[in-house]
Coordinates of C-alpha atoms in Angstrom, one line a residue:
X1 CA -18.0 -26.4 -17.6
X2 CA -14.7 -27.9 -18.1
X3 CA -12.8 -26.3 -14.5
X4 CA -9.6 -29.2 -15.4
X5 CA -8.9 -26.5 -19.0
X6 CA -10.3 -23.4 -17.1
X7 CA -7.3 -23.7 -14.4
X8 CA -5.0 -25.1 -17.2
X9 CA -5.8 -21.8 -18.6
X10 CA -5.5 -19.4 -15.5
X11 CA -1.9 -20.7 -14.7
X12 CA -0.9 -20.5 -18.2
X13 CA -1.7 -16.8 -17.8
X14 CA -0.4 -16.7 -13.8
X15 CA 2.7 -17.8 -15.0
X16 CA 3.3 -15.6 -18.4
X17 CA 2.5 -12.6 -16.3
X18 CA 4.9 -13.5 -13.7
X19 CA 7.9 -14.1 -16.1
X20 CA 6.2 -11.0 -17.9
X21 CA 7.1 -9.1 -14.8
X22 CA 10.3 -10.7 -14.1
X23 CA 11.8 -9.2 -17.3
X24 CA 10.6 -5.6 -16.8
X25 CA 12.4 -6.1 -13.4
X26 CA 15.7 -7.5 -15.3
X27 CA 15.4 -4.2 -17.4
X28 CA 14.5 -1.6 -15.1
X29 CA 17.9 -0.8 -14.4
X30 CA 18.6 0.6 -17.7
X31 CA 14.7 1.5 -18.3
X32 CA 12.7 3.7 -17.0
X33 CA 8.9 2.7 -16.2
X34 CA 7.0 4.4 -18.9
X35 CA 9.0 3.4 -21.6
X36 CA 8.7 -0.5 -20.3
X37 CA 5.0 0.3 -20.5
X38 CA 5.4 1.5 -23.6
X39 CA 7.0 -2.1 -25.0
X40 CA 4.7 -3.8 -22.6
X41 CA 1.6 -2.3 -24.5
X42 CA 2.6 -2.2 -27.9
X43 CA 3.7 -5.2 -28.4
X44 CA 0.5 -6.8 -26.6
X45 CA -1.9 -5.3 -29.6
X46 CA 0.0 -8.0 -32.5
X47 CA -0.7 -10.5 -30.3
X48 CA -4.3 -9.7 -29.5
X49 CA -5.1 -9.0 -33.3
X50 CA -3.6 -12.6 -34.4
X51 CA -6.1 -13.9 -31.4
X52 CA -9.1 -12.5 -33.3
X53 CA -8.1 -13.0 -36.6
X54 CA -8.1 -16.9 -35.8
X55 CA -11.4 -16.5 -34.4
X56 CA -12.9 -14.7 -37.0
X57 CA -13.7 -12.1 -34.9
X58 CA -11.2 -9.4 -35.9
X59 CA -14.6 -6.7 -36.5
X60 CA -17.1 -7.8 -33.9
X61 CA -14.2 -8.0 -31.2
X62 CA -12.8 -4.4 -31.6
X63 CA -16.1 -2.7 -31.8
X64 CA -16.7 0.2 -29.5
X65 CA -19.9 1.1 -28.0
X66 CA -18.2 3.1 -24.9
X67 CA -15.7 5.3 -25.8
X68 CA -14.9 7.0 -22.2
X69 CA -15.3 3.9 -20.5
X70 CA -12.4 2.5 -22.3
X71 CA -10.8 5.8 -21.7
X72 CA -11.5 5.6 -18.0
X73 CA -10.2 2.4 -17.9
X74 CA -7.3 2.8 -20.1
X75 CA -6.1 5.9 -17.9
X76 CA -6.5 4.2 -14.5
X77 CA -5.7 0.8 -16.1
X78 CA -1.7 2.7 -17.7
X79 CA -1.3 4.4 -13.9
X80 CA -1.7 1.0 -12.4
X81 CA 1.2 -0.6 -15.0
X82 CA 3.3 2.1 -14.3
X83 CA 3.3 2.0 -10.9
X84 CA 3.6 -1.5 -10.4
X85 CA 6.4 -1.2 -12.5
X86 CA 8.2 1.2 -11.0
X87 CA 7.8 -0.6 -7.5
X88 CA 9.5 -3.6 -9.2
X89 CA 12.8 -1.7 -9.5
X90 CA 12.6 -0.6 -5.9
X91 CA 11.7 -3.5 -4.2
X92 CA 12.1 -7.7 -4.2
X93 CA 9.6 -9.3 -6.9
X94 CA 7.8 -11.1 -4.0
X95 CA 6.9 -7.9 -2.3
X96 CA 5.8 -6.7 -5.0
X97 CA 3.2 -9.5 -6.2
X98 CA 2.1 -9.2 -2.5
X99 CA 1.3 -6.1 -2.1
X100 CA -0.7 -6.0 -5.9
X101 CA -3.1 -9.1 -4.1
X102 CA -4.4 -5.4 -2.1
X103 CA -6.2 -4.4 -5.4
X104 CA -8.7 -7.6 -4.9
X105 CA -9.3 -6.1 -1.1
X106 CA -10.1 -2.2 -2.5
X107 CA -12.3 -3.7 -5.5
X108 CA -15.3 -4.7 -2.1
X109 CA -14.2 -1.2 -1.2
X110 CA -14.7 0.5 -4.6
X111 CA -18.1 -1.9 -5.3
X112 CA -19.5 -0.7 -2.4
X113 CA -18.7 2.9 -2.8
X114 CA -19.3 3.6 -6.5
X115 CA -21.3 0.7 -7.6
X116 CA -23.6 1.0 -4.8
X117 CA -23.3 -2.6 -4.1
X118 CA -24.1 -4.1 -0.5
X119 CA -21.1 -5.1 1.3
X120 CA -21.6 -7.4 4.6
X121 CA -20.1 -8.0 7.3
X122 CA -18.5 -11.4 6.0
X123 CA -16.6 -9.3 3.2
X124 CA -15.9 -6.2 5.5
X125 CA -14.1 -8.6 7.8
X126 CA -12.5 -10.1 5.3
X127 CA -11.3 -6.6 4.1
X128 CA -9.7 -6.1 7.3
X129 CA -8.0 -9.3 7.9
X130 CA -5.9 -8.6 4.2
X131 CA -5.5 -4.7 5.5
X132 CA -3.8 -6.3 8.5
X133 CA -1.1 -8.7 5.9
X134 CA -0.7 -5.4 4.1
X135 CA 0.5 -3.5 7.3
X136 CA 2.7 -6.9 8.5
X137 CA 4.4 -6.6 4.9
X138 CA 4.8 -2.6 5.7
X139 CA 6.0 -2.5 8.9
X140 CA 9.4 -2.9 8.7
X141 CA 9.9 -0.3 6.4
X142 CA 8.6 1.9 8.8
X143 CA 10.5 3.2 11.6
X144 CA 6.7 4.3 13.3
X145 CA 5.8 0.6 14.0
X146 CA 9.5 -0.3 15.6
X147 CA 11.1 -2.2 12.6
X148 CA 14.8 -1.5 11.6
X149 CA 15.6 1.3 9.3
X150 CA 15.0 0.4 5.9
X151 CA 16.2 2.6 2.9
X152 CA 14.3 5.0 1.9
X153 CA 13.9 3.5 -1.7
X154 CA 11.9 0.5 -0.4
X155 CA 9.6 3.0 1.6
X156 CA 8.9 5.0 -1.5
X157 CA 8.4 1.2 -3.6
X158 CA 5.8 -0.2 -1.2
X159 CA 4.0 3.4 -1.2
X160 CA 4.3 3.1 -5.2
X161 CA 3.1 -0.3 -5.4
X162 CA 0.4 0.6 -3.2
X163 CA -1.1 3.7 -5.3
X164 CA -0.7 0.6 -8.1
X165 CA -2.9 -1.6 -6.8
X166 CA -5.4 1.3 -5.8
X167 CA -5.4 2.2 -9.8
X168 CA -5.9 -1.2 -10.9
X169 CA -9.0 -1.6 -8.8
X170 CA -10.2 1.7 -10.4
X171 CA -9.4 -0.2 -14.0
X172 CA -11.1 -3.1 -12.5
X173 CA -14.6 -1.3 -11.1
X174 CA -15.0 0.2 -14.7
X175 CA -14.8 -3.1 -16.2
X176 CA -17.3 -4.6 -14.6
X177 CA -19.8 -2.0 -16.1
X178 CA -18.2 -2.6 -19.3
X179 CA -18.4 -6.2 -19.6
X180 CA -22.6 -5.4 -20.2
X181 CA -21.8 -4.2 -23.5
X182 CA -18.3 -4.1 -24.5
X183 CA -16.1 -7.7 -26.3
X184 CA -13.4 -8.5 -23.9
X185 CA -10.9 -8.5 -26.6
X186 CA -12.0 -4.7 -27.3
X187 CA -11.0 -4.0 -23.2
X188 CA -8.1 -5.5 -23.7
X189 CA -7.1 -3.9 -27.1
X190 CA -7.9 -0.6 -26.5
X191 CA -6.1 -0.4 -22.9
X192 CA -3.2 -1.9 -24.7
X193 CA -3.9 1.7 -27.4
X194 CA -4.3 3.8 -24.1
X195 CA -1.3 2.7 -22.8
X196 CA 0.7 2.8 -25.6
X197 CA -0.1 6.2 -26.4
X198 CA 0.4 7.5 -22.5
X199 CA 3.4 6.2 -22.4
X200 CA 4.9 7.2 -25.3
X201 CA 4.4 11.2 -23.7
X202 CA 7.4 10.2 -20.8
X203 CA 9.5 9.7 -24.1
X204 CA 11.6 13.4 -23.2
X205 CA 11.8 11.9 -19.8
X206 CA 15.3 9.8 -19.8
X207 CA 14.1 6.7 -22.5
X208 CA 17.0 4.7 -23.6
X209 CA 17.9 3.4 -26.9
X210 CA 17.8 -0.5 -26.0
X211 CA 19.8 -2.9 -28.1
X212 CA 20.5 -6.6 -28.2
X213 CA 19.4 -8.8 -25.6
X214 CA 17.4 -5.5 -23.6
X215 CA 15.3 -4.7 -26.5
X216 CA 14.4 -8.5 -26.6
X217 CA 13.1 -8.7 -22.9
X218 CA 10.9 -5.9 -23.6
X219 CA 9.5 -6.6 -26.5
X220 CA 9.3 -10.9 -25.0
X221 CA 7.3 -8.8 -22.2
X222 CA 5.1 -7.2 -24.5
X223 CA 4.4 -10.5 -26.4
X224 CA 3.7 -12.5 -23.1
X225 CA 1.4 -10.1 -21.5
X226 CA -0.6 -10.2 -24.7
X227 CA -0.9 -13.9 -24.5
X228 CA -1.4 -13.8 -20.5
X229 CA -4.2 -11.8 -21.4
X230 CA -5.5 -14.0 -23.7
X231 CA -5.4 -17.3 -21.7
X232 CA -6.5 -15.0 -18.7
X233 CA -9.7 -14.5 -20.8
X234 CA -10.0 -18.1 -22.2
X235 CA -10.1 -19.4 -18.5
X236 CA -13.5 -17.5 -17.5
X237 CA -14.9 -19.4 -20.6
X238 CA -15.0 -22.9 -19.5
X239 CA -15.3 -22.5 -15.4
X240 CA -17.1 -20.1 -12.9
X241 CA -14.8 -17.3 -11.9
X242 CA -15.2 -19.0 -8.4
X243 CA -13.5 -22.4 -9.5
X244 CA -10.8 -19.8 -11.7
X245 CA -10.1 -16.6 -9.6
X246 CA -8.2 -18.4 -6.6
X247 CA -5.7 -19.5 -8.7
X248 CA -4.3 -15.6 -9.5
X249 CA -2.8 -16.3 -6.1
X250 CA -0.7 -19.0 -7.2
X251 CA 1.5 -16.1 -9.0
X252 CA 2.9 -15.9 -5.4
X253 CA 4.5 -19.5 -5.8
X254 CA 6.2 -18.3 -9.0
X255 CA 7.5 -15.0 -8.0
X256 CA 9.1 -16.6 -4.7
X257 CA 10.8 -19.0 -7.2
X258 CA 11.8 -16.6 -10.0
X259 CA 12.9 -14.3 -6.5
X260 CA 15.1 -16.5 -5.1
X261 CA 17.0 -18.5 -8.3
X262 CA 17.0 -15.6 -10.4
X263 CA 16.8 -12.4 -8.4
X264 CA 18.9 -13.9 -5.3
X265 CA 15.7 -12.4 -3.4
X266 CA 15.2 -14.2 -0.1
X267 CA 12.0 -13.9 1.5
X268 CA 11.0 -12.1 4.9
X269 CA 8.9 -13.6 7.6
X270 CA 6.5 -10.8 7.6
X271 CA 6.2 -11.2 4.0
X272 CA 5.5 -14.4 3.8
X273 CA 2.7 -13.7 6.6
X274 CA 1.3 -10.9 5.2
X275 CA 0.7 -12.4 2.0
X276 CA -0.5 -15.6 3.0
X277 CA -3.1 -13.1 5.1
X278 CA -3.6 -10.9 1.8
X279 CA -4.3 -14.4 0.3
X280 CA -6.4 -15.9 2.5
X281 CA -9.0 -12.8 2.6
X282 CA -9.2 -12.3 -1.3
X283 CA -10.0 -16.1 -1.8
X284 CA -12.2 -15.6 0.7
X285 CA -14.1 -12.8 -1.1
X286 CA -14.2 -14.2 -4.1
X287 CA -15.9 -17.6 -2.5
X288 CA -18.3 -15.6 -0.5
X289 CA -19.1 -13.5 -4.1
X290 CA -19.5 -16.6 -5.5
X291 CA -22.1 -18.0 -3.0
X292 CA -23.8 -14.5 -3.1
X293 CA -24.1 -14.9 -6.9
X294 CA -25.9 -18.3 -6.6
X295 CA -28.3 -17.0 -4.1
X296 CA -29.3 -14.3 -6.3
X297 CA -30.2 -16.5 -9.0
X298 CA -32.2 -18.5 -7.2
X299 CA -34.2 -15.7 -5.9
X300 CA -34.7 -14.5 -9.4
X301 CA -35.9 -17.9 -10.9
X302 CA -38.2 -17.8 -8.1
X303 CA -39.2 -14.6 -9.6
X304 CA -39.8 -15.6 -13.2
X305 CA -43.1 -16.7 -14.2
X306 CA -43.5 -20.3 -14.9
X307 CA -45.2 -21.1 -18.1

């Protein structure tokens, strides 16, 4: 393992995806969500196809041995994008990194349910601990739990941003029973395909002809989710996704930075609570995972037949 070029790696990515994010917002004025998917997708396939080409695995890493699973993931995988997309227009860039940390909390929820996988009570507390920093983060957008009134567009973001992170733990749940068989450039390829061709259906629904410097930020987006991708996948090469996965919430750093200096986006208390809660209870999953993980192993070398 080399965990000092795995996190070099993960913050690489952390931090292309943020500034990724922080131009959709700067164009979502002027465009509308789909079509910023759209630029966001097609754009990340050049990129990918360079990435194997230096490899030399430009054939073995966009083979396909599950068509509907990369289907299923694209689908949920494009809902998610657009989504979080759209909440970015509505609401502060914070907020909405924040409330994306709640796909980590539904992935236990999904496992368990579709997966079959044995949830404890460890996890399942840990669940509810981040469903409480959601509601903390919610609250004073709604009137029901006493806060101020709020407009109605930052209601209808958090709600959107929510059914976001829902979709991308759907995307995430199908990738795990991908992994057994497909090349994780392929995943990442043929969402990028999925995408590209969903979104290009909203086209007769209000696209814009960008020019000049808003055609550059989308097509800049494109290129550096492509490459957060990449370094994304290069991290879970040289370090346990244990040592790696904690570090997605360092994204939180970045967008309160890029909020405030470029967005003039000053944090709330309650979101700064909430998604240091949020925080807390993913890390925690992905630790107690981890220790799971090690425990199976050594109950299957004890297993194996010594010869």
């Amino acid at each position: 393992m080399q965990p000092v070029k795995a996190i070099t790696l993960k913050l690489c990515a952390v931090v292309l995806f943020i500034i990724m994010s922080s131009l959709i917002k700067a164009a979502s004025d002027a465009v509308p969500p789909g079509q910023a998917v759209f630029f966001r997708s097609f754009f990340a396939m050049p990129v990918t196809v360079v990435w194997l080409i230096m490899l030399g695995q430009l054939t073995t890493g966009l083979r396909v041995k599950s068509i509907w699973g990369h289907v299923r993931r694209g689908v949920a995988g494009t809902m998610a994008m657009a989504m979080m997309f759209a909440g970015l227009a509505l609401l502060p860039l914070p907020e909405v990194t924040a409330l994306s940390y709640t796909s980590s909390l539904l992935i236990v929820i999904f496992a368990a349910l579709f997966l079959g996988e044995r949830v404890g009570v460890f996890r399942i507390g840990a669940v509810c601990i981040g469903l409480v920093g959601v509601l903390i983060i919610l609250a004073p957008k709604l009137t029901v739990f006493g806060g101020a009134p709020v407009a109605a567009s930052e209601a209808l973001g958090a709600a959107v941003v929510l059914v976001g992170a829902t979709c991308a733990a759907i995307a995430q749940i199908t990738i795990r029973s991908m992994v057994q068989t497909e090349h994780p450039a392929a995943i990442a390829f043929y969402f990028s395909v999925t995408a590209t061709a969903l979104s290009a259906l909203t086209m007769p629904f209000g696209w814009v002809i960008p020019s000049g410097w808003l055609l550059g930020q989308l097509v800049l987006a494109g290129i550096l989710g492509g490459a957060a991708q990449i370094f994304l996948t290069l991290s879970y090469r040289y370090a346990d996704a244990s040592i790696v996965a904690p570090f997605d919430y360092a994204s939180m750093i970045f967008a309160l930075l890029i909020g405030y200096f470029i967005f003039d986006e000053v944090p709330t208390v309650p979101m700064l609570i909430g998604a240091a809660l949020i925080a807390a209870a993913g890390i925690a999953i992905i630790l107690r995972e981890h220790h799971l993980g090690l425990k199976r192993g050594r109950a299957r070398a004890l297993r194996t037949p010594q010869g």
